XYZ file of C-alpha atoms in Angstrom:
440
model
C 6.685 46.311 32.972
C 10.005 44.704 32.364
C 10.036 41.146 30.636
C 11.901 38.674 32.197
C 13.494 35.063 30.234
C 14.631 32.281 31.813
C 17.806 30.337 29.964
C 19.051 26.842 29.668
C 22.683 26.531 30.195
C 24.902 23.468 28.736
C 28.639 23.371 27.739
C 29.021 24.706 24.405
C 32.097 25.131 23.101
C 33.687 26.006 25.825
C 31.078 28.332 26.745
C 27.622 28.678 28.425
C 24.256 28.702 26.811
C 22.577 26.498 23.912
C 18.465 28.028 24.185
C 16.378 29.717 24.920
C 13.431 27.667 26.583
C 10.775 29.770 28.705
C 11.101 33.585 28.505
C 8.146 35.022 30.255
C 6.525 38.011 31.805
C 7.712 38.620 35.512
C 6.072 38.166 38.631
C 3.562 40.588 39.062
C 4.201 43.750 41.413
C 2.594 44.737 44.751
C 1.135 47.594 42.832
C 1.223 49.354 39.211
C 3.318 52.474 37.636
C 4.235 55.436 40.470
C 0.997 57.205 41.358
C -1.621 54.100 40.407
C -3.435 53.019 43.399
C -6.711 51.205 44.711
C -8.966 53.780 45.820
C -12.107 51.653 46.512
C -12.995 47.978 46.911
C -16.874 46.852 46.460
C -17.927 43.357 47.229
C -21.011 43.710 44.714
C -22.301 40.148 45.252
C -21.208 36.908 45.789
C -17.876 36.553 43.838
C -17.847 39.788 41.911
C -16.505 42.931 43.243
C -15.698 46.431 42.133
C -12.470 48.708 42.096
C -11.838 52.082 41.230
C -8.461 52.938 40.536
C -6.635 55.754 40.196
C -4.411 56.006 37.211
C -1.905 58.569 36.148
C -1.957 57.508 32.965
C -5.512 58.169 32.143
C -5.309 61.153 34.864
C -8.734 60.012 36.481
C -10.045 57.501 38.055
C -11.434 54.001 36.226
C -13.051 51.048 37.690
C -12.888 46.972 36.577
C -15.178 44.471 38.137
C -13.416 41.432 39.370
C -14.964 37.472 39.475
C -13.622 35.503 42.067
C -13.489 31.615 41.259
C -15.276 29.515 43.845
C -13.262 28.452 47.026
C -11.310 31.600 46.803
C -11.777 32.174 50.169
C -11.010 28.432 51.578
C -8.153 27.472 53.635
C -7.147 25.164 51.715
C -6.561 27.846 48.383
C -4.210 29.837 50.792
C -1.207 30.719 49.007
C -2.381 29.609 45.988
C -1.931 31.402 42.128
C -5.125 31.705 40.144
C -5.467 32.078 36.601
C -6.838 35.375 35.057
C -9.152 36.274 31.813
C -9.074 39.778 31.123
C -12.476 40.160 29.596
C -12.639 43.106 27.306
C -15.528 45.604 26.352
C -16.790 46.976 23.260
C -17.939 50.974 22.068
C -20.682 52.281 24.177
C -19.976 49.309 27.125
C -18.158 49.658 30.090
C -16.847 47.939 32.825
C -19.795 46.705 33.892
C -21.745 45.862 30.945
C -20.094 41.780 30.941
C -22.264 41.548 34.298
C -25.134 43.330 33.638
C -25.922 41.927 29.688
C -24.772 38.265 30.039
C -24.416 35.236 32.890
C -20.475 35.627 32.797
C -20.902 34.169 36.454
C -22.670 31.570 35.499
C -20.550 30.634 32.969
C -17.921 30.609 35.308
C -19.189 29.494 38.541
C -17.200 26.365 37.908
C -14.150 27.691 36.149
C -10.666 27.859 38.472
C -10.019 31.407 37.534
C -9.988 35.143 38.255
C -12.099 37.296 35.619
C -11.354 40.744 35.308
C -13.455 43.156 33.163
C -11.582 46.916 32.651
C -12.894 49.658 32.157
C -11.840 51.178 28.361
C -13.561 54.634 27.761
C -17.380 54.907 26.543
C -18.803 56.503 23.268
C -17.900 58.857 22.366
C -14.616 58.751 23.846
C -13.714 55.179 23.627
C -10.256 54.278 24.173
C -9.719 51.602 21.787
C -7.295 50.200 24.095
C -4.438 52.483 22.821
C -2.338 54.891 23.820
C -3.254 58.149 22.132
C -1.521 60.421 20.342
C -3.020 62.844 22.167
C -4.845 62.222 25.361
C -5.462 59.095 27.300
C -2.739 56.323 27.717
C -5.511 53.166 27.919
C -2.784 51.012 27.066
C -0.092 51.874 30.191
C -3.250 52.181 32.377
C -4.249 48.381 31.487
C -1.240 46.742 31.074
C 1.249 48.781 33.681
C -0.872 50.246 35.868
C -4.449 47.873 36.429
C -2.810 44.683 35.438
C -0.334 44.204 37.738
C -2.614 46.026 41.120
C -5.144 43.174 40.128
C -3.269 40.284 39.587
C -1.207 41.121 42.995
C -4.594 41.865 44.895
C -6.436 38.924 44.021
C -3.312 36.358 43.611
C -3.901 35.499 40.167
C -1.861 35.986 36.786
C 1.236 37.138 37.418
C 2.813 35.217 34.512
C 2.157 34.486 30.512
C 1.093 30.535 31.371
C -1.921 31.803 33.882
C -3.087 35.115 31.659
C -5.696 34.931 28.673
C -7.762 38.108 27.216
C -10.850 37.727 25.348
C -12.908 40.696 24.151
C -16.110 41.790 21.843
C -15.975 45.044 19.239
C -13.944 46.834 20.197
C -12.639 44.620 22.621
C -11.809 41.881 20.388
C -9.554 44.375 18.844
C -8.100 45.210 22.329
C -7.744 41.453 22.711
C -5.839 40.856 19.517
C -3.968 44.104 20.020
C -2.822 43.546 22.902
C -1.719 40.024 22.365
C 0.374 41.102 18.954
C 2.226 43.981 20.661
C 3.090 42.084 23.742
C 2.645 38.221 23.062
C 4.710 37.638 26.242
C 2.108 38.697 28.938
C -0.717 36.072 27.251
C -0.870 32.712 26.946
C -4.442 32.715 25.177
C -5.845 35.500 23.513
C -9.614 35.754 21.556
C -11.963 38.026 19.379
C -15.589 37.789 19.513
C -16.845 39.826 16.458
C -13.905 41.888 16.772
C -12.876 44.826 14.950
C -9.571 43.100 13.860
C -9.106 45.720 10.842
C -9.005 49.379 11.408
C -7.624 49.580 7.666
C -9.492 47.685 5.780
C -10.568 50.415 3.774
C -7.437 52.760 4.376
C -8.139 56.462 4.046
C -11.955 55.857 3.187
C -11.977 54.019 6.752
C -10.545 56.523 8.456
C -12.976 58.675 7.188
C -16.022 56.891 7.850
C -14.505 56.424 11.468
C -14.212 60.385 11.903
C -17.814 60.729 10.935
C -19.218 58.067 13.336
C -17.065 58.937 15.797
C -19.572 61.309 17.830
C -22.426 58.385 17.647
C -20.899 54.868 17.262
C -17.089 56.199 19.391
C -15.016 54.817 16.395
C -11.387 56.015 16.538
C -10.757 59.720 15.565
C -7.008 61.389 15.243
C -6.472 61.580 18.822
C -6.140 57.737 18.872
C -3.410 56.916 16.120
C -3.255 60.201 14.110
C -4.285 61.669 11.138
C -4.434 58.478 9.025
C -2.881 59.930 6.211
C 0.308 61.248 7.950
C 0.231 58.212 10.596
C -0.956 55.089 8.773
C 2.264 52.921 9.996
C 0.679 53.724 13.657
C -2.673 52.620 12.758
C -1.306 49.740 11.287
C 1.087 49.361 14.686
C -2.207 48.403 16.404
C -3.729 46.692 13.689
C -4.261 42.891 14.738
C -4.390 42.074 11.100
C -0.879 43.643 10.524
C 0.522 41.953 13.424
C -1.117 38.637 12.770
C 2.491 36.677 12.929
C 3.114 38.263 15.955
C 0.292 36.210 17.453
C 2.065 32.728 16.566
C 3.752 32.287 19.824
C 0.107 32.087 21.776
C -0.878 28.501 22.842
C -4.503 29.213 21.373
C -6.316 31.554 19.595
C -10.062 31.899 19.043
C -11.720 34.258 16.426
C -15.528 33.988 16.292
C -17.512 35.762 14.229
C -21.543 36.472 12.737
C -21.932 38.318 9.352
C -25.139 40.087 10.321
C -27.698 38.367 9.022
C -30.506 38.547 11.628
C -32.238 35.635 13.245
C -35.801 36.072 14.738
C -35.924 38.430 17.489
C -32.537 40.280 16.582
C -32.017 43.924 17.356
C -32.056 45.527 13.610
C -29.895 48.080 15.282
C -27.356 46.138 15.733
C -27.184 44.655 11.971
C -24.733 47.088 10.429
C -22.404 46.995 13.372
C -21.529 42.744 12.687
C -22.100 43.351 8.388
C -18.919 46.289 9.244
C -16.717 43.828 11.047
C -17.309 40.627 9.014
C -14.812 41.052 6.120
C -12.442 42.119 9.137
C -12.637 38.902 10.414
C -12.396 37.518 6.570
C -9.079 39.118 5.939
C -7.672 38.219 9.413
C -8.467 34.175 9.465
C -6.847 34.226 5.632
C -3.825 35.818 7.326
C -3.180 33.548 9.865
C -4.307 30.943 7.623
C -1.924 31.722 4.897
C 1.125 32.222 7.975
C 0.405 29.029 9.238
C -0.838 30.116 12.502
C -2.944 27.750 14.232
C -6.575 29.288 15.021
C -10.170 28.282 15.973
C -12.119 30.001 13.245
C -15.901 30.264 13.747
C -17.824 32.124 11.538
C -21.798 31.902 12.420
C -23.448 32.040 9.223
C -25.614 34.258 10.423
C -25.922 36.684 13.974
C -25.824 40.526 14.741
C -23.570 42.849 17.140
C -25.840 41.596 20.063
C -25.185 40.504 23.674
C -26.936 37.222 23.283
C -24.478 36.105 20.622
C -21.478 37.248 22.496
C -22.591 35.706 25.889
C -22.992 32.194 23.610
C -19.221 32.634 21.898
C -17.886 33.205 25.288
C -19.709 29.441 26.578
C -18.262 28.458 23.369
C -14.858 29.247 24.314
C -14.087 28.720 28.264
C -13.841 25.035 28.208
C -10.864 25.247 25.954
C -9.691 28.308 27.750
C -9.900 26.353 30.981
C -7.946 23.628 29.263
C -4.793 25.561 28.045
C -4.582 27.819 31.526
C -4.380 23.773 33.244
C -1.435 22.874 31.253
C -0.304 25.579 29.293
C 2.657 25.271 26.360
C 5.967 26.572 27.080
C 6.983 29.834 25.344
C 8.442 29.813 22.285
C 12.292 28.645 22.067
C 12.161 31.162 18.877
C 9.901 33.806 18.062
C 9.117 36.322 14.966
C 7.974 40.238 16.164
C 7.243 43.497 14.606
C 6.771 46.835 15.684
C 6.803 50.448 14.824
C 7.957 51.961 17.956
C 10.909 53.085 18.970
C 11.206 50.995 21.582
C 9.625 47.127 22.395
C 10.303 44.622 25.248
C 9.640 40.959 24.213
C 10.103 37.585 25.747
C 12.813 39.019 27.895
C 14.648 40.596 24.997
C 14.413 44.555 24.615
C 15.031 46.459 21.668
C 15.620 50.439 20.612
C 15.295 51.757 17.390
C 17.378 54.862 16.759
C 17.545 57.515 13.637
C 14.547 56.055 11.600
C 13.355 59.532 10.539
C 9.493 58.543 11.833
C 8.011 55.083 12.688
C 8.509 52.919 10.557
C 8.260 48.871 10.814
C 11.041 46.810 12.375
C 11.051 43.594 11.457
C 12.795 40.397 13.654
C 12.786 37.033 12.746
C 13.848 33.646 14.064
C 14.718 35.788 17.516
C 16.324 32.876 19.797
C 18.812 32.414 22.160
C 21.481 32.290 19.312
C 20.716 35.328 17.230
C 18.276 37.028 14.789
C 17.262 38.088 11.752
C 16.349 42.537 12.022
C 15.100 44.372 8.813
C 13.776 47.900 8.892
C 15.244 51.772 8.832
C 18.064 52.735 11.338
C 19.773 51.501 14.454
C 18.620 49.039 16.089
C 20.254 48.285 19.554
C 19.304 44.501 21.156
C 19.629 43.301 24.956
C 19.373 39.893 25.150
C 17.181 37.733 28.240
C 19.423 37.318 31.037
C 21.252 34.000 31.423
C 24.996 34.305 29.039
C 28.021 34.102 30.398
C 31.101 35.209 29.857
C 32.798 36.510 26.357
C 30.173 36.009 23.269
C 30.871 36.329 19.432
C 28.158 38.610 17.346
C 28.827 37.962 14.097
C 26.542 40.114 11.339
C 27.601 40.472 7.460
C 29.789 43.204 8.504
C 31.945 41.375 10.669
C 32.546 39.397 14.197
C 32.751 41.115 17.466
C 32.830 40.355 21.026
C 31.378 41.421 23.835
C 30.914 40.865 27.375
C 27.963 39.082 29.563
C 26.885 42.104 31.808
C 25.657 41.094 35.741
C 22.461 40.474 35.199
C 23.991 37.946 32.710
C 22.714 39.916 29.283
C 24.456 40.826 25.928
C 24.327 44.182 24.073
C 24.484 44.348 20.987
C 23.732 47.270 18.066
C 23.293 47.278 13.731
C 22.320 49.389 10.770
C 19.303 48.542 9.091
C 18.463 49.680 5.733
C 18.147 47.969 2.875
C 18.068 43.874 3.378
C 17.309 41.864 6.170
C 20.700 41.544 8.512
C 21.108 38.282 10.079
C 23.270 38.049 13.825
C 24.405 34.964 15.232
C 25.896 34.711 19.057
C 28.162 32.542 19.414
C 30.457 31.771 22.400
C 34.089 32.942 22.385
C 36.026 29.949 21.530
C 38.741 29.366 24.383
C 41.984 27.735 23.333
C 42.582 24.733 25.288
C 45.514 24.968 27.760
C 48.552 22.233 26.519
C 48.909 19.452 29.133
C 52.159 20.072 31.465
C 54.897 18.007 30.042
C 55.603 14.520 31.786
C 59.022 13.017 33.185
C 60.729 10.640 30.284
């Protein structure tokens, strides 16, 4: 999915362009990736239906269940744009498992929006809504392949102000994830006893993963890697590592139980919300200590059980509801890192050449009139579209010029290594042409 941006443009200088004011994900297309396609469409009751889709990237078919909003059908909604809430699963759930274990259409019976709930690979072969090393691209099949045939189906989304995702488990972790690698596409984004740190214990984590894997579907080496040859991967994922990514999102819930059981409670399910607790510990202190605004709930008390996730989702739609009615703008600047080797964000795209491996790249204060870019080897930028004209990019090494392509974009390329390299655009200054001389 290409990001678009859109730019303000004023007389500067003698040249075009003073911000950037509301880069944003594109329209949605008529359908996903080459290949993905609807194969089925289930009208299971009232508002909630079921697809099946098949997806290249996963090479199978997967299915998402789909709540309509009330009055989708009317008239007098013809034409008109919903908002969406991509509703995330956890380990051993599926598709399904939103509508069968909790009133999610009750909850929103009232609520002006689409809710879709994708499918993300069971125990013991949960996807952890990555693209694996080796296997299953869960990512590209959300994000480039469902997102976009859903949102265009059901006239919803189609743009960062009208998308939110909200998951549990492993979900929460999709949420997050999702939201820090590609903060563009949401406006909204929350964890519900999420599994926000798949480091917390580095190598000893990754261990414990491997040996649950076959029972509980944690994340073996197919997902990320060996942890001890890929632990910039994992930690590419890793909501907690990408916590500043998540500043640009107009809210942000994290709600969490420590396992503790109240009366009735599913022992079971005890060590499950005890293993994710300090997860959610470590991640409100980030964001706490970044600045990063937050609605932190921690229970007290509560286990890794459907009735407590049903009540932290009532908790959180009215607020939800309220930022998808009138959501902020995007951000006129924005911080982002990544270990790729390539990202697109807010309209900007960026390549990372000779690093010798992932590694972290690391941009700061990214805005219409430069950035800051720290990390290991070449790193090439494309601006939003919007420039015009002849523009100065001046880094420590020097000032050079280049031109506004058609689409109205700048390219531009650096060295990294060592400290952070700040760039600054500037438009070319244009000498002014004398006035023609007047008769004595």
């Amino acid at each position: 999915m290409r990001l678009g941006g859109l730019i303000r443009t004023a007389a500067v200088g003698g040249g075009l362009l003073v911000g950037l004011v509301a880069p944003s994900v594109g329209a949605a297309p008529e359908t996903g990736v080459a290949g993905a396609e609807v194969v089925s469409d289930v009208v299971v009751e009232g508002r909630l239906r079921e697809l099946v889709v098949s997806s290249p990237a996963l090479g199978r078919e997967a299915g998402v269940r789909v709540l309509l909003p009330a009055g989708y059908d009317d008239p007098a909604n013809a034409g008109r744009t919903w908002p969406v809430l991509w509703l995330l699963h956890g380990v051993g759930d599926d598709h399904r498992s939103w509508t069968a274990r909790t009133d999610v259409e009750g909850l929103t019976a009232d609520l002006p929006m689409v809710v879709a709930m994708p499918e993300a690979g069971r125990t013991p072969d949960a996807g952890w809504y990555s693209d694996w090393v080796a296997g299953l691209a869960w990512e590209t099949f959300h994000l480039r392949e469902l997102l976009p045939l859903v949102e265009a189906r059901f006239h919803a989304g189609g743009a960062r102000e009208r998308r939110a995702v909200i998951g549990f488990s492993m979900g929460g972790f999709g949420a997050l994830s999702y939201a820090a690698r590609h903060p563009d596409l949401w406006v909204a984004a929350g964890s519900i006893s999420g599994a926000v740190d798949t480091v917390l214990a580095g190598p000893v984590q990754s261990v414990l993963f491997q040996v649950l894997h076959p029972v509980a579907g944690t994340p073996d080496d197919r997902v990320w890697g060996p942890y001890l040859t890929s632990e910039v991967v994992w930690r590419g994922h890793n909501p907690v590592d990408l916590a500043t990514n998540l500043r640009p999102l107009g809210a942000l819930w994290i709600r969490t139980g420590n396992g503790v059981p109240a009366a009735g409670d599913d022992p079971v399910t005890i060590p499950l919300e005890v293993g994710v607790y300090p997860m959610n510990l470590v991640l409100h202190d980030r964001l706490a200590r970044a600045g990063i605004a937050h609605d932190w709930f921690d229970r007290g008390y509560g286990t890794h059980d459907w009735p407590y996730r049903e009540a932290d989702l009532a908790a959180i739609l009215p607020g939800l509801t309220a930022v998808l009615a009138d959501p902020p703008p995007p951000p006129a600047a924005f911080d982002h890192r990544f270990v790729e080797d390539e990202r697109d964000v807010f309209g900007w795209r960026f390549t990372v050449a000779d690093r010798g491996g992932p590694a972290f790249t690391e941009l700061t204060a990214v805005s219409a009139s430069g950035l800051t870019a720290a990390g290991l080897g070449t790193l090439a930028a494309t601006t939003p579209p919007g420039y015009e004209g002849r523009w100065q990019v001046t880094t420590p090494a020097g000032t050079t010029e280049v031109e506004a392509d058609g689409d109205g974009r700048l390219a531009f390329s650096l060295p990294l290594g060592g400290a952070p390299v700040a760039v600054t655009l500037a438009p070319v200054q244009r000498a002014a042409t004398p006035a023609a001389p007047t008769d004595p």
